[in-house]
């Protein structure tokens, strides 16, 4: 199986003004596409690995031949993380459902959760991701460096925020906290709830 870039589930300008059209277009058609191209290149000639879902490759990294393990970790991670990220973005979705109750119980309310998630994302050094994950049935805010996926650690991602500069610098330059604040206007909580229900 050759991995392919799926279209976004919305128009490139659907998240304006919070995430701008040009950023979405470049992020999807250039950055995400490059991770896919490099993953395909790493898996060339490896029929069994090509036929595995990329999530499964990440969950079983230690079984991947050492010569391509880092490439699969980085580019497979980039592919999986971005494929997970796009459907998490939608304007005007209210936090409700089972995930709302779980966030309230764990973090003492949405505002506390938002504060903790935002400061974790703002403080992440360099390029990486900030996540809300389920770890052994416990909700946790975590970060991963580079394109590492929480799947590598056996965690289930529920919500992820790309804090690589390529995700925000066209519009926000170096103002990552403004991008994080904007992100909270485009979280598709229905999708987060769906991930939570599937995993718990
Ligand atoms: Fe990205």
mmCIF file of C-alpha atoms and ligand atoms in Angstrom:
data_model
loop_
_atom_site.group_PDB
_atom_site.id
_atom_site.type_symbol
_atom_site.label_atom_id
_atom_site.label_comp_id
_atom_site.label_asym_id
_atom_site.label_seq_id
_atom_site.Cartn_x
_atom_site.Cartn_y
_atom_site.Cartn_z
ATOM 1 C CA UNK A 1 0.000 0.000 0.000
ATOM 2 C CA UNK A 2 1.300 3.404 -0.975
ATOM 3 C CA UNK A 3 0.204 6.034 1.543
ATOM 4 C CA UNK A 4 -1.705 8.947 0.052
ATOM 5 C CA UNK A 5 -2.744 12.390 1.207
ATOM 6 C CA UNK A 6 -6.467 12.487 1.947
ATOM 7 C CA UNK A 7 -8.338 15.720 1.194
ATOM 8 C CA UNK A 8 -9.194 17.911 4.169
ATOM 9 C CA UNK A 9 -12.746 17.370 5.427
ATOM 10 C CA UNK A 10 -13.417 21.111 4.872
ATOM 11 C CA UNK A 11 -12.276 24.030 2.718
ATOM 12 C CA UNK A 12 -8.848 25.571 3.324
ATOM 13 C CA UNK A 13 -10.488 28.800 4.496
ATOM 14 C CA UNK A 14 -12.997 27.090 6.811
ATOM 15 C CA UNK A 15 -11.073 27.993 9.968
ATOM 16 C CA UNK A 16 -10.602 31.688 9.197
ATOM 17 C CA UNK A 17 -9.819 33.942 10.946
ATOM 18 C CA UNK A 18 -8.327 31.667 13.599
ATOM 19 C CA UNK A 19 -6.185 29.597 11.240
ATOM 20 C CA UNK A 20 -5.695 31.226 7.874
ATOM 21 C CA UNK A 21 -6.251 29.716 4.442
ATOM 22 C CA UNK A 22 -2.642 29.969 3.287
ATOM 23 C CA UNK A 23 -1.320 28.223 6.387
ATOM 24 C CA UNK A 24 -3.847 25.421 6.007
ATOM 25 C CA UNK A 25 -3.065 24.977 2.318
ATOM 26 C CA UNK A 26 0.717 24.849 2.782
ATOM 27 C CA UNK A 27 0.492 22.782 5.960
ATOM 28 C CA UNK A 28 -1.686 20.177 4.252
ATOM 29 C CA UNK A 29 -0.363 20.065 0.674
ATOM 30 C CA UNK A 30 3.326 20.620 1.444
ATOM 31 C CA UNK A 31 4.169 19.580 5.003
ATOM 32 C CA UNK A 32 1.789 16.651 5.365
ATOM 33 C CA UNK A 33 2.506 15.523 1.793
ATOM 34 C CA UNK A 34 6.253 15.512 2.504
ATOM 35 C CA UNK A 35 5.819 13.244 5.549
ATOM 36 C CA UNK A 36 3.833 10.845 3.356
ATOM 37 C CA UNK A 37 6.419 10.918 0.556
ATOM 38 C CA UNK A 38 9.258 10.221 2.974
ATOM 39 C CA UNK A 39 7.326 7.450 4.726
ATOM 40 C CA UNK A 40 6.675 5.814 1.346
ATOM 41 C CA UNK A 41 10.360 6.162 0.463
ATOM 42 C CA UNK A 42 11.403 4.543 3.765
ATOM 43 C CA UNK A 43 9.027 1.613 3.223
ATOM 44 C CA UNK A 44 10.027 0.995 -0.382
ATOM 45 C CA UNK A 45 10.530 -2.714 -1.032
ATOM 46 C CA UNK A 46 9.116 -3.648 2.418
ATOM 47 C CA UNK A 47 5.826 -5.232 1.334
ATOM 48 C CA UNK A 48 4.714 -6.409 4.779
ATOM 49 C CA UNK A 49 5.374 -3.011 6.362
ATOM 50 C CA UNK A 50 3.729 -1.161 3.474
ATOM 51 C CA UNK A 51 0.529 -3.099 4.116
ATOM 52 C CA UNK A 52 0.428 -2.194 7.818
ATOM 53 C CA UNK A 53 -1.583 0.797 8.954
ATOM 54 C CA UNK A 54 0.818 3.601 9.865
ATOM 55 C CA UNK A 55 -0.605 3.688 13.417
ATOM 56 C CA UNK A 56 0.385 0.045 13.785
ATOM 57 C CA UNK A 57 3.922 0.790 12.594
ATOM 58 C CA UNK A 58 4.238 3.363 15.397
ATOM 59 C CA UNK A 59 2.817 1.042 18.057
ATOM 60 C CA UNK A 60 5.392 -1.572 17.027
ATOM 61 C CA UNK A 61 8.417 0.593 16.335
ATOM 62 C CA UNK A 62 10.813 -1.841 17.993
ATOM 63 C CA UNK A 63 9.946 -4.457 15.371
ATOM 64 C CA UNK A 64 10.814 -2.124 12.484
ATOM 65 C CA UNK A 65 14.260 -2.737 10.932
ATOM 66 C CA UNK A 66 16.781 -0.418 12.527
ATOM 67 C CA UNK A 67 17.839 1.065 9.184
ATOM 68 C CA UNK A 68 14.420 2.639 8.656
ATOM 69 C CA UNK A 69 13.145 2.922 12.253
ATOM 70 C CA UNK A 70 13.958 6.611 12.666
ATOM 71 C CA UNK A 71 12.424 7.473 9.292
ATOM 72 C CA UNK A 72 9.235 5.583 10.181
ATOM 73 C CA UNK A 73 9.123 7.263 13.593
ATOM 74 C CA UNK A 74 9.521 10.763 12.112
ATOM 75 C CA UNK A 75 7.632 10.557 8.829
ATOM 76 C CA UNK A 76 5.116 7.894 9.866
ATOM 77 C CA UNK A 77 4.539 9.998 12.975
ATOM 78 C CA UNK A 78 4.155 13.116 10.839
ATOM 79 C CA UNK A 79 1.594 11.365 8.644
ATOM 80 C CA UNK A 80 -0.391 9.899 11.539
ATOM 81 C CA UNK A 81 -0.320 13.092 13.627
ATOM 82 C CA UNK A 82 -1.507 15.314 10.793
ATOM 83 C CA UNK A 83 -4.200 12.845 9.684
ATOM 84 C CA UNK A 84 -5.422 12.910 13.287
ATOM 85 C CA UNK A 85 -5.183 16.708 13.563
ATOM 86 C CA UNK A 86 -7.269 17.851 10.572
ATOM 87 C CA UNK A 87 -10.628 16.408 11.646
ATOM 88 C CA UNK A 88 -10.091 17.872 15.137
ATOM 89 C CA UNK A 89 -10.528 21.361 13.716
ATOM 90 C CA UNK A 90 -13.952 22.920 13.267
ATOM 91 C CA UNK A 91 -15.479 26.232 14.241
ATOM 92 C CA UNK A 92 -18.376 26.689 16.647
ATOM 93 C CA UNK A 93 -18.456 23.283 18.321
ATOM 94 C CA UNK A 94 -19.418 23.274 21.982
ATOM 95 C CA UNK A 95 -17.745 21.046 24.523
ATOM 96 C CA UNK A 96 -20.359 18.528 25.599
ATOM 97 C CA UNK A 97 -20.930 14.837 26.133
ATOM 98 C CA UNK A 98 -18.877 12.295 28.002
ATOM 99 C CA UNK A 99 -15.604 14.144 27.387
ATOM 100 C CA UNK A 100 -16.981 17.277 29.053
ATOM 101 C CA UNK A 101 -17.765 15.339 32.236
ATOM 102 C CA UNK A 102 -14.352 13.650 32.164
ATOM 103 C CA UNK A 103 -12.515 16.980 31.731
ATOM 104 C CA UNK A 104 -14.505 18.525 34.571
ATOM 105 C CA UNK A 105 -13.751 15.605 36.860
ATOM 106 C CA UNK A 106 -10.045 15.437 36.040
ATOM 107 C CA UNK A 107 -9.153 19.124 35.747
ATOM 108 C CA UNK A 108 -11.833 20.766 37.899
ATOM 109 C CA UNK A 109 -13.535 22.509 34.982
ATOM 110 C CA UNK A 110 -12.927 23.632 31.439
ATOM 111 C CA UNK A 111 -11.065 26.839 32.377
ATOM 112 C CA UNK A 112 -8.497 24.913 34.405
ATOM 113 C CA UNK A 113 -8.067 22.441 31.584
ATOM 114 C CA UNK A 114 -7.617 25.218 29.030
ATOM 115 C CA UNK A 115 -5.063 26.959 31.229
ATOM 116 C CA UNK A 116 -3.056 23.780 31.787
ATOM 117 C CA UNK A 117 -3.169 22.710 28.124
ATOM 118 C CA UNK A 118 -2.268 26.217 26.899
ATOM 119 C CA UNK A 119 0.677 26.677 29.220
ATOM 120 C CA UNK A 120 1.990 23.199 28.376
ATOM 121 C CA UNK A 121 1.799 24.067 24.661
ATOM 122 C CA UNK A 122 3.391 27.475 25.183
ATOM 123 C CA UNK A 123 6.284 26.042 27.205
ATOM 124 C CA UNK A 124 7.094 23.165 24.838
ATOM 125 C CA UNK A 125 10.639 23.767 23.690
ATOM 126 C CA UNK A 126 11.244 23.565 19.959
ATOM 127 C CA UNK A 127 8.967 21.635 17.623
ATOM 128 C CA UNK A 128 6.414 19.133 18.795
ATOM 129 C CA UNK A 129 2.846 18.466 19.828
ATOM 130 C CA UNK A 130 0.692 18.981 22.889
ATOM 131 C CA UNK A 131 -1.908 16.320 23.585
ATOM 132 C CA UNK A 132 -4.845 15.319 25.664
ATOM 133 C CA UNK A 133 -4.412 11.568 25.898
ATOM 134 C CA UNK A 134 -5.952 8.640 27.638
ATOM 135 C CA UNK A 135 -3.250 6.778 29.514
ATOM 136 C CA UNK A 136 -4.511 3.625 31.214
ATOM 137 C CA UNK A 137 -7.971 5.188 31.473
ATOM 138 C CA UNK A 138 -6.582 8.399 32.943
ATOM 139 C CA UNK A 139 -6.865 11.727 31.105
ATOM 140 C CA UNK A 140 -3.504 13.455 30.834
ATOM 141 C CA UNK A 141 -2.009 16.495 29.148
ATOM 142 C CA UNK A 142 1.289 15.526 27.555
ATOM 143 C CA UNK A 143 3.761 16.680 24.937
ATOM 144 C CA UNK A 144 5.839 14.864 22.369
ATOM 145 C CA UNK A 145 8.949 16.204 20.617
ATOM 146 C CA UNK A 146 9.272 16.370 16.836
ATOM 147 C CA UNK A 147 6.664 14.107 15.212
ATOM 148 C CA UNK A 148 6.536 11.480 17.950
ATOM 149 C CA UNK A 149 3.047 10.084 18.409
ATOM 150 C CA UNK A 150 1.560 9.223 21.823
ATOM 151 C CA UNK A 151 0.866 5.813 20.263
ATOM 152 C CA UNK A 152 4.588 5.046 20.647
ATOM 153 C CA UNK A 153 4.105 5.272 24.439
ATOM 154 C CA UNK A 154 0.925 3.188 24.359
ATOM 155 C CA UNK A 155 -1.251 6.249 24.986
ATOM 156 C CA UNK A 156 -4.433 7.040 23.051
ATOM 157 C CA UNK A 157 -4.556 10.592 21.689
ATOM 158 C CA UNK A 158 -7.895 12.382 22.053
ATOM 159 C CA UNK A 159 -6.889 15.943 21.150
ATOM 160 C CA UNK A 160 -3.637 17.194 19.636
ATOM 161 C CA UNK A 161 -2.174 20.587 18.878
ATOM 162 C CA UNK A 162 0.601 20.985 16.342
ATOM 163 C CA UNK A 163 3.013 23.536 17.786
ATOM 164 C CA UNK A 164 5.599 23.371 15.026
ATOM 165 C CA UNK A 165 6.231 26.857 13.655
ATOM 166 C CA UNK A 166 4.928 25.711 10.253
ATOM 167 C CA UNK A 167 1.475 25.469 11.881
ATOM 168 C CA UNK A 168 1.242 29.137 12.828
ATOM 169 C CA UNK A 169 4.163 31.389 11.883
ATOM 170 C CA UNK A 170 2.684 32.767 8.634
ATOM 171 C CA UNK A 171 -0.128 34.410 10.569
ATOM 172 C CA UNK A 172 1.192 34.631 14.112
ATOM 173 C CA UNK A 173 4.971 34.854 13.454
ATOM 174 C CA UNK A 174 6.585 33.977 16.809
ATOM 175 C CA UNK A 175 3.433 34.574 18.868
ATOM 176 C CA UNK A 176 2.660 30.973 19.753
ATOM 177 C CA UNK A 177 0.353 31.881 22.687
ATOM 178 C CA UNK A 178 -1.976 33.736 20.267
ATOM 179 C CA UNK A 179 -2.144 30.663 18.047
ATOM 180 C CA UNK A 180 -2.941 28.488 21.062
ATOM 181 C CA UNK A 181 -5.729 30.871 22.085
ATOM 182 C CA UNK A 182 -7.079 30.803 18.501
ATOM 183 C CA UNK A 183 -6.952 26.989 18.493
ATOM 184 C CA UNK A 184 -9.481 26.911 21.318
ATOM 185 C CA UNK A 185 -12.004 28.490 18.893
ATOM 186 C CA UNK A 186 -11.659 25.665 16.391
ATOM 187 C CA UNK A 187 -11.632 22.494 18.487
ATOM 188 C CA UNK A 188 -14.083 19.943 17.162
ATOM 189 C CA UNK A 189 -15.195 18.630 20.552
ATOM 190 C CA UNK A 190 -17.541 16.143 18.890
ATOM 191 C CA UNK A 191 -14.493 14.448 17.378
ATOM 192 C CA UNK A 192 -12.650 14.498 20.728
ATOM 193 C CA UNK A 193 -15.715 12.961 22.374
ATOM 194 C CA UNK A 194 -15.808 10.298 19.656
ATOM 195 C CA UNK A 195 -12.148 9.383 20.305
ATOM 196 C CA UNK A 196 -12.854 9.285 24.034
ATOM 197 C CA UNK A 197 -15.879 7.017 23.666
ATOM 198 C CA UNK A 198 -13.963 4.657 21.384
ATOM 199 C CA UNK A 199 -11.033 4.445 23.788
ATOM 200 C CA UNK A 200 -12.786 4.257 27.168
HETATM 201 FE FE1 LIG B 1 2.363 20.254 11.168
#
